Short mmCIF file of C-alpha atoms and ligand atoms in Angstrom, two decimals:
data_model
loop_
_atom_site.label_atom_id
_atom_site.label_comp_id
_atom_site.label_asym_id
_atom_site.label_seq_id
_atom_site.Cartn_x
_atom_site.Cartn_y
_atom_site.Cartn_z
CA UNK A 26 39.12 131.86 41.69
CA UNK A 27 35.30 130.33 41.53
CA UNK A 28 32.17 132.34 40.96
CA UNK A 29 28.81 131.52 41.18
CA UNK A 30 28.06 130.66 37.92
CA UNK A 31 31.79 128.56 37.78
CA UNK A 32 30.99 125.04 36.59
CA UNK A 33 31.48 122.33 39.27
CA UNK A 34 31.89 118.60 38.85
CA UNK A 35 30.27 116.06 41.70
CA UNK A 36 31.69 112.09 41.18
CA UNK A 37 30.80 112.29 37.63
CA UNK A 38 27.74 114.63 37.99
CA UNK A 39 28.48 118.37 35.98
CA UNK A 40 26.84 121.30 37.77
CA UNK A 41 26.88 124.31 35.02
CA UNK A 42 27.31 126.78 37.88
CA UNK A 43 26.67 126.64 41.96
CA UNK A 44 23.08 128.17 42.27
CA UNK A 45 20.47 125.98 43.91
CA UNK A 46 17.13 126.46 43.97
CA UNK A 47 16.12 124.99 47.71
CA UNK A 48 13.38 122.08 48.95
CA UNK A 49 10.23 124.69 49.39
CA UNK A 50 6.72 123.19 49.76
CA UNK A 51 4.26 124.91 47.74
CA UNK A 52 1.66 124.74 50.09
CA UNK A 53 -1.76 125.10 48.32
CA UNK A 54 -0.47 123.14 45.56
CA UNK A 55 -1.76 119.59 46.08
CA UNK A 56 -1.16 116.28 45.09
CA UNK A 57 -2.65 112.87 44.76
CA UNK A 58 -1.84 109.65 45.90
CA UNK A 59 1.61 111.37 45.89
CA UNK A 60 2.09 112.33 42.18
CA UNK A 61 2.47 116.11 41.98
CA UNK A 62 -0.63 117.61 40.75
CA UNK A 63 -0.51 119.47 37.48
CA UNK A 64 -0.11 122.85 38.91
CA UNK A 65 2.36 121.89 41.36
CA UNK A 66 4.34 120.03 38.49
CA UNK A 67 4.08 123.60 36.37
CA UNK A 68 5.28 125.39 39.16
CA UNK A 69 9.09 122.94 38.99
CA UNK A 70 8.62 123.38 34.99
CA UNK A 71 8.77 126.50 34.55
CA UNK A 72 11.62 126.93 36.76
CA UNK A 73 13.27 124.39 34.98
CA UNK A 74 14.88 126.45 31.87
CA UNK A 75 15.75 129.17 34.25
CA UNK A 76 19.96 128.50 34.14
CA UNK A 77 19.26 127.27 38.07
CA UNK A 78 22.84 124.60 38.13
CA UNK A 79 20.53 121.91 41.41
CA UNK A 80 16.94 122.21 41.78
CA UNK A 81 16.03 120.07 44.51
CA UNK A 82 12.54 119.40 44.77
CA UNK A 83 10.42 119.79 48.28
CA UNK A 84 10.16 117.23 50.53
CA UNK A 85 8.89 114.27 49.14
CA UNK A 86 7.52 111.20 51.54
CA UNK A 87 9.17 107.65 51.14
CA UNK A 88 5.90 106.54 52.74
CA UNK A 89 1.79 106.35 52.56
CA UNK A 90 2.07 105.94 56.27
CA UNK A 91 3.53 109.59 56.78
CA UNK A 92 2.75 112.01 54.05
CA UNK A 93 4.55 115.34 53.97
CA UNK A 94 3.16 118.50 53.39
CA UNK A 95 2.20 119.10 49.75
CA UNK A 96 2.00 115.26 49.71
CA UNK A 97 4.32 114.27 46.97
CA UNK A 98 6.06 111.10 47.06
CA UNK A 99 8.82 108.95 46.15
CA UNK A 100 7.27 105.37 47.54
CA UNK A 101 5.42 104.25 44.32
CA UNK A 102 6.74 103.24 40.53
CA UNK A 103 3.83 104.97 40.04
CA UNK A 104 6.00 108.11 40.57
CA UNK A 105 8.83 107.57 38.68
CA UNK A 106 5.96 109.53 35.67
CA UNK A 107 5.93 113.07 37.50
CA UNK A 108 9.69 112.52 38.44
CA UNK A 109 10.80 111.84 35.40
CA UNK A 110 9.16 114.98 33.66
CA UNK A 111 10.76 117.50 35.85
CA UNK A 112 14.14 116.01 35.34
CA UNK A 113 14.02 115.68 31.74
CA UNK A 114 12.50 119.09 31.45
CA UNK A 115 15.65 120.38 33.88
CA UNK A 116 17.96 118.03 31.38
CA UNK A 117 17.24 119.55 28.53
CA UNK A 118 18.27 122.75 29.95
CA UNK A 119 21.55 122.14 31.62
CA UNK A 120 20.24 121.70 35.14
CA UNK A 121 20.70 119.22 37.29
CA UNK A 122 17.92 117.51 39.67
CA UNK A 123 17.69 115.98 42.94
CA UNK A 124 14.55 114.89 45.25
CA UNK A 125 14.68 115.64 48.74
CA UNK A 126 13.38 112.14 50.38
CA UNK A 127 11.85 112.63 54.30
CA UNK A 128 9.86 111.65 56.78
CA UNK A 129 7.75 113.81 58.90
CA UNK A 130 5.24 113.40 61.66
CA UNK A 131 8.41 113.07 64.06
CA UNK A 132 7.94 116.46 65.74
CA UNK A 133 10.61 117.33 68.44
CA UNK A 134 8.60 120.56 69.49
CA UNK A 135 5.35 118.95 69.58
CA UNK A 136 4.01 115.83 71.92
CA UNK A 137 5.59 113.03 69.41
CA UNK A 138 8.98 114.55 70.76
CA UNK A 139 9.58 110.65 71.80
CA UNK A 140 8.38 108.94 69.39
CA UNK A 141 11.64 107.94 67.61
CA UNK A 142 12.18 106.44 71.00
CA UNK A 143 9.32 104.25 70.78
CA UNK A 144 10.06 102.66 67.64
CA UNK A 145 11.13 98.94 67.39
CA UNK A 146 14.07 97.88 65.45
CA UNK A 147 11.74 96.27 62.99
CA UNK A 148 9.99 99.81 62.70
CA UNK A 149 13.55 101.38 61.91
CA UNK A 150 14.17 98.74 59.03
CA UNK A 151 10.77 99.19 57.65
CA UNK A 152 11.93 103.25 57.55
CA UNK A 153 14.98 102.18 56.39
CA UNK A 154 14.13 100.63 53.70
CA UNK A 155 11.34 103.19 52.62
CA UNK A 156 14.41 105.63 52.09
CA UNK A 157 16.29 103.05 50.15
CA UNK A 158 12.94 102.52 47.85
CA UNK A 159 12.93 106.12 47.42
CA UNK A 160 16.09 106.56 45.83
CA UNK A 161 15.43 103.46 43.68
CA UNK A 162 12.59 104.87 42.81
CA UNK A 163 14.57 108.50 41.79
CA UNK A 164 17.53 106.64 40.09
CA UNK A 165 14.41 104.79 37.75
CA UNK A 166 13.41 108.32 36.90
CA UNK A 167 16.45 109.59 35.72
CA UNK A 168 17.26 112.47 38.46
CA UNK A 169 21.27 112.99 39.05
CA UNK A 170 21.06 112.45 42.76
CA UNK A 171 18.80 112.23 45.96
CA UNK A 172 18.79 114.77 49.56
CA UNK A 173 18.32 112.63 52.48
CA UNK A 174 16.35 115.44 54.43
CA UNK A 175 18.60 115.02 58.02
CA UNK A 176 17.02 118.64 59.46
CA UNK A 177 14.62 120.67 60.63
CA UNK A 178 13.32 118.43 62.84
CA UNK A 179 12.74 115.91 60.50
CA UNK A 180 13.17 112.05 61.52
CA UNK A 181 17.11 111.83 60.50
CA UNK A 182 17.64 114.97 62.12
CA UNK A 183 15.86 113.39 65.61
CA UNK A 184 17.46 110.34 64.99
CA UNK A 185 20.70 112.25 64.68
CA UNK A 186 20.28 114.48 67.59
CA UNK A 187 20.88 114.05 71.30
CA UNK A 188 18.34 116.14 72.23
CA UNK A 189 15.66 114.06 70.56
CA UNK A 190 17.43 110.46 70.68
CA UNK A 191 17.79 108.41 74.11
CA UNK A 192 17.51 105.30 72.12
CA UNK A 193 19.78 102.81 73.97
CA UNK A 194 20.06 100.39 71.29
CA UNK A 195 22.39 100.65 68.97
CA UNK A 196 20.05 103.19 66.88
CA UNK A 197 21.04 105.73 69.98
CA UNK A 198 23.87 106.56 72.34
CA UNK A 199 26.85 108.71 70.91
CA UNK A 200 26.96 110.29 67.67
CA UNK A 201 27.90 107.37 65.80
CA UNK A 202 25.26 105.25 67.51
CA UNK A 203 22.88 108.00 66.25
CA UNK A 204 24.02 108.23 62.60
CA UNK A 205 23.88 104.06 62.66
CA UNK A 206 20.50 104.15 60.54
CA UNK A 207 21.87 107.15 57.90
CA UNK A 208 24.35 105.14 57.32
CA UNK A 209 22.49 101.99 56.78
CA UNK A 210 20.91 103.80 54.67
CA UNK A 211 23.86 105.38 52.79
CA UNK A 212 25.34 102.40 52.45
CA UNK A 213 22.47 100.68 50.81
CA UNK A 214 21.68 103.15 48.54
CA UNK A 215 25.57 103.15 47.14
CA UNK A 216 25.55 99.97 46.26
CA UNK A 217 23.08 100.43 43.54
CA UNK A 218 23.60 103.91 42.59
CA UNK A 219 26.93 104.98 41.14
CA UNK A 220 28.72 107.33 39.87
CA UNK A 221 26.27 109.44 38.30
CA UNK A 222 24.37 109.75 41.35
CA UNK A 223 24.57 111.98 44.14
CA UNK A 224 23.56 111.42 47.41
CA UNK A 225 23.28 114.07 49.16
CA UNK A 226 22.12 114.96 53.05
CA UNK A 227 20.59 117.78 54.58
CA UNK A 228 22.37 117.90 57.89
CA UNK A 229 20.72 120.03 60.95
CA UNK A 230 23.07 121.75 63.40
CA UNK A 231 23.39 120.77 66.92
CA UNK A 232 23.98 122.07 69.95
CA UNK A 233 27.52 123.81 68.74
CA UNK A 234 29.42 123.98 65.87
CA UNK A 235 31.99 121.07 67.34
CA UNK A 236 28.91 118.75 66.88
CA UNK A 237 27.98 119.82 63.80
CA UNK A 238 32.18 119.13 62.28
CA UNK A 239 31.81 115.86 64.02
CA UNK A 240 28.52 115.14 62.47
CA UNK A 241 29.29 116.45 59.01
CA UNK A 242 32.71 114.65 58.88
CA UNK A 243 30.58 111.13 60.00
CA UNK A 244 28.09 111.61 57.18
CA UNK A 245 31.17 112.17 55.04
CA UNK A 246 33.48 109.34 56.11
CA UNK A 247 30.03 107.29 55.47
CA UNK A 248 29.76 107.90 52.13
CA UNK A 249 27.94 111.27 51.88
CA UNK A 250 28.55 112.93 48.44
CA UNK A 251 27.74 116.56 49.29
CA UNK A 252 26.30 118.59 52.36
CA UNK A 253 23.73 121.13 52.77
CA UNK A 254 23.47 123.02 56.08
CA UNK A 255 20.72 123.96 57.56
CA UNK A 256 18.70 124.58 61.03
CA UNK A 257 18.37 121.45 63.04
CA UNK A 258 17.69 120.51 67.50
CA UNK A 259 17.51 123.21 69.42
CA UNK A 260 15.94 125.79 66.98
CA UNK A 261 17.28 128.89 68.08
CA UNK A 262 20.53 128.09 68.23
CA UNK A 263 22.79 131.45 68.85
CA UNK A 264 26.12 131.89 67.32
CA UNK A 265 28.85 134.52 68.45
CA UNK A 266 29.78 135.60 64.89
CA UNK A 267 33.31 136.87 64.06
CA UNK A 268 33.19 140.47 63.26
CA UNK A 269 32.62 141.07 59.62
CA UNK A 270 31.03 138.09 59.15
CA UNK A 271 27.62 139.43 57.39
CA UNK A 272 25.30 136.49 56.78
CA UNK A 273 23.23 134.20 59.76
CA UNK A 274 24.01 131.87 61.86
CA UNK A 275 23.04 129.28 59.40
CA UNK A 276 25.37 130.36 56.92
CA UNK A 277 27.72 130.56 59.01
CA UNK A 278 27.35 126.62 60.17
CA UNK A 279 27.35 125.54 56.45
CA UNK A 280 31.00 127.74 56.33
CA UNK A 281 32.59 126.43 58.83
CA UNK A 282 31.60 122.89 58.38
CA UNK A 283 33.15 123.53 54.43
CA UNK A 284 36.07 124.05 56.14
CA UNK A 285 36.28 120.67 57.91
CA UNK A 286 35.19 118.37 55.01
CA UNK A 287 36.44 117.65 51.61
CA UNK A 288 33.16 117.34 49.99
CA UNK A 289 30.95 120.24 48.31
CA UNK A 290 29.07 122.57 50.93
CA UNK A 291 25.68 124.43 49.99
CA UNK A 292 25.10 126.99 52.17
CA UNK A 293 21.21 128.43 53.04
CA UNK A 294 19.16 130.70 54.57
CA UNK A 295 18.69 134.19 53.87
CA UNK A 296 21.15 135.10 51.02
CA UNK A 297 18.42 136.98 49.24
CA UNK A 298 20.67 138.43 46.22
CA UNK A 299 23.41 136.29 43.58
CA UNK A 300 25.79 139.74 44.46
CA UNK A 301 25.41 138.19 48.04
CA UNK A 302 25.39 133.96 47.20
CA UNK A 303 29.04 135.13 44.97
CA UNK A 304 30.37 136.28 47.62
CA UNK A 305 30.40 133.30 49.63
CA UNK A 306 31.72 131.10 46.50
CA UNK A 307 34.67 133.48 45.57
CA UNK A 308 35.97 133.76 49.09
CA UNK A 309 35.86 129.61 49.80
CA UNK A 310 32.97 129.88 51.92
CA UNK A 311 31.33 127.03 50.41
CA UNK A 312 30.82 125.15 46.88
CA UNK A 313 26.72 125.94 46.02
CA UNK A 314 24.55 128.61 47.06
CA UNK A 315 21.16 127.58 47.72
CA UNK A 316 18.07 130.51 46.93
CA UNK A 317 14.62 129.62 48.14
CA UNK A 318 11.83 132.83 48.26
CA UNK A 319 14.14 134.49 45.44
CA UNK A 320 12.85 131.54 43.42
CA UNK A 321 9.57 131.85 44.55
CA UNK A 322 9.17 135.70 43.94
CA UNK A 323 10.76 135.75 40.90
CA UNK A 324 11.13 131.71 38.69
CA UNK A 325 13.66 134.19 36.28
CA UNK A 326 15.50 135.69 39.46
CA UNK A 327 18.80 134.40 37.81
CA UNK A 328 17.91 136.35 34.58
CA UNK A 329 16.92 140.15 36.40
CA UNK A 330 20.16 139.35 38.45
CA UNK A 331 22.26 138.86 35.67
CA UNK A 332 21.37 142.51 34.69
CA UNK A 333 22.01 143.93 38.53
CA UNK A 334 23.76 141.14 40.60
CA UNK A 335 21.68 142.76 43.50
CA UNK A 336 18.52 142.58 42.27
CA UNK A 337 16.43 141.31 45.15
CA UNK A 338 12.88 140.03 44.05
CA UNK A 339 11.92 139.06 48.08
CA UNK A 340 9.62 141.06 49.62
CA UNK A 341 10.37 139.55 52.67
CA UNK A 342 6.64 139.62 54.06
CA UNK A 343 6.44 139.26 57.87
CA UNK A 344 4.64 135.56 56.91
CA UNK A 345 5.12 134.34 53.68
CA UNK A 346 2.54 133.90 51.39
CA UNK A 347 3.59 130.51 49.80
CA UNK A 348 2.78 128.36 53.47
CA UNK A 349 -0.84 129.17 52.59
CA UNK A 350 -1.21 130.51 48.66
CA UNK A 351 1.57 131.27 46.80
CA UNK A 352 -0.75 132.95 44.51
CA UNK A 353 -1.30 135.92 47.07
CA UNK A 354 2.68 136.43 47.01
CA UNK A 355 3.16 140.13 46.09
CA UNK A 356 5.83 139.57 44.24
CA UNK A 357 4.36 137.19 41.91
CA UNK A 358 1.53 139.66 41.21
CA UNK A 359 3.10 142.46 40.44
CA UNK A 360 5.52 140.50 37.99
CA UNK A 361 2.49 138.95 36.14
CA UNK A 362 0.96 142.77 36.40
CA UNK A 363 3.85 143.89 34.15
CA UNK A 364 3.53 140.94 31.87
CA UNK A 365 0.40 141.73 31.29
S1 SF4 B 2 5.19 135.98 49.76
FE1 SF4 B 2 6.54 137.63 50.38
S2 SF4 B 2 8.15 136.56 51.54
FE2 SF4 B 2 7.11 135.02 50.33
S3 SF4 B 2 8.30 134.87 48.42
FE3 SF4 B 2 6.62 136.31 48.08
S4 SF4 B 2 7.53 138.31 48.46
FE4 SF4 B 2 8.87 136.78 49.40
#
């Protein structure tokens, strides 16, 4: 039987154990002209001799034309610098790193709901290859893999949704229609990378879990290496859970999906404890556990935990204090109160 800190072994990619630290944006940490500024860059550094098996980085933009929030990038050599420090860092310590590549200003809940209708096939070629740059651009800097960010919204989830796509080119229509870009992308990207690089997607759900097998087995049969399961079009999407089953609808997705596919499975959202994340991994739930606000509380989380396996460093504040200043989080201050 697995646990969460059992070693796991992706194509030819060693994970020391199945704890993830998740794509967060440290909002209030800036950068410029894309390259992580240096207290952003701290804030992955010090996080990166914490035993954490993945860190995945927040969303970086494959383009100047659409920065994300936080405004890191993966578009320029110019960033292969900044990249290249965190992974080495996370190298030297056993951990493995990926970069979570997007594109945002695609908002399905906001007036550009059609704008990846608009586009021109030239304009979906151009994004294209901005992804495919982007992972160039990772490989260059030595990271062990890549997250093609496919949810919340984002423009592979739209693209991927039939909510959001009523493209009627072969960019749209059914689900494989709709995946037709991912996997032009997927397919680029694997011809160049190899074996000791994973390429990973962030799939959103749809609008039922038969969607989301179809969709996760598609990304799969394209080439996908691993999954991670998150949120995706329509937002509140409400689950009947079987009784006993005590984790969110979200986790709940990324198990059942695991079930479906044959390649690794992080699950998200709301597993606030490693008593809670081992759970999932010794009953077959899924492969990785991914941790975001633990990580942010608490950058040793894995060390307290090791002591008390539910140690839980969250406050869970009604609004978070990292999508404004992570500085005001109270967690972090009364930690660096007992340092002191
Ligand atoms: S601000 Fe609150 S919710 Fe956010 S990580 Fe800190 S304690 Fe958790």
């Amino acid at each position: 039987m697995f646990d969460i800190f059992s070693p796991i072994q992706v194509k030819n990619v060693y994970f020391t154990n199945r704890i993830v630290m998740a794509p967060m944006v440290r909002f209030g940490l800036p950068s410029e002209n894309g390259v992580m500024g240096e207290k952003l860059l701290q804030d992955y550094l010090v996080r990166a001799d914490k035993g954490i098996g993945l860190m995945i980085s927040q969303t970086l933009g494959v383009s100047t034309e659409r920065e994300t929030a936080g405004g890191a990038g993966a578009y320029s050599d110019q960033h292969i610098g900044y990249l290249s420090k965190i992974a080495k860092a996370c190298h030297t310590n056993g951990t493995r790193f990926f970069a979570q590549l997007g594109l945002p200003g695609f908002g399905f809940y906001d007036d550009r709901s059609d704008d990846v209708n608009k586009l021109t096939k030239q304009d979906l070629i151009k994004i294209r290859d901005w992804f495919i740059r982007g992972a160039e651009i990772c490989l260059k800097a030595g990271l062990d893999g890549i997250e093609l960010h496919g949810a919340h919204t984002f423009f592979l989830n739209m693209m991927a949704s039939s909510y959001s796509n009523k493209r009627e080119d072969a960019y749209g229509g059914d689900l494989t229609g709709r995946l037709t870009l991912a996997r032009e992308i997927t397919e680029a990207i694997k011809s160049f990378s190899g074996d000791d690089f994973i390429l990973s997607y962030r799939m959103g759900w749809g609008g039922d879990l038969d969607i989301d097998v179809q969709t996760a087995q598609a990304l799969e049969h394209m080439g996908i290496d691993m999954l991670h399961v998150s949120t995706g079009i329509p937002k509140d999407r409400k689950l009947q859970l079987p009784a006993g089953f005590e984790y969110n609808d979200v986790v709940y997705t990324g198990c059942h999906v695991n079930k479906h596919v044959s390649i690794p499975v992080i699950a998200v959202n709301g597993i606030q404890t490693l008593s809670r994340g081992n759970e999932l991994i010794e009953n077959g739930g899924c492969d990785f556990v991914a941790y975001g606000k633990p990580f942010f509380a608490d950058s040793d989380f894995i060390k307290h935990s090791a002591k008390n396996s539910d140690y839980k460093p969250c406050f869970e504040c009604r609004e978070c204090k990292w999508f404004t200043d992570g500085e005001k989080c109270p967690a972090q201050i009364i930690a660096k109160a007992h340092a002191n």
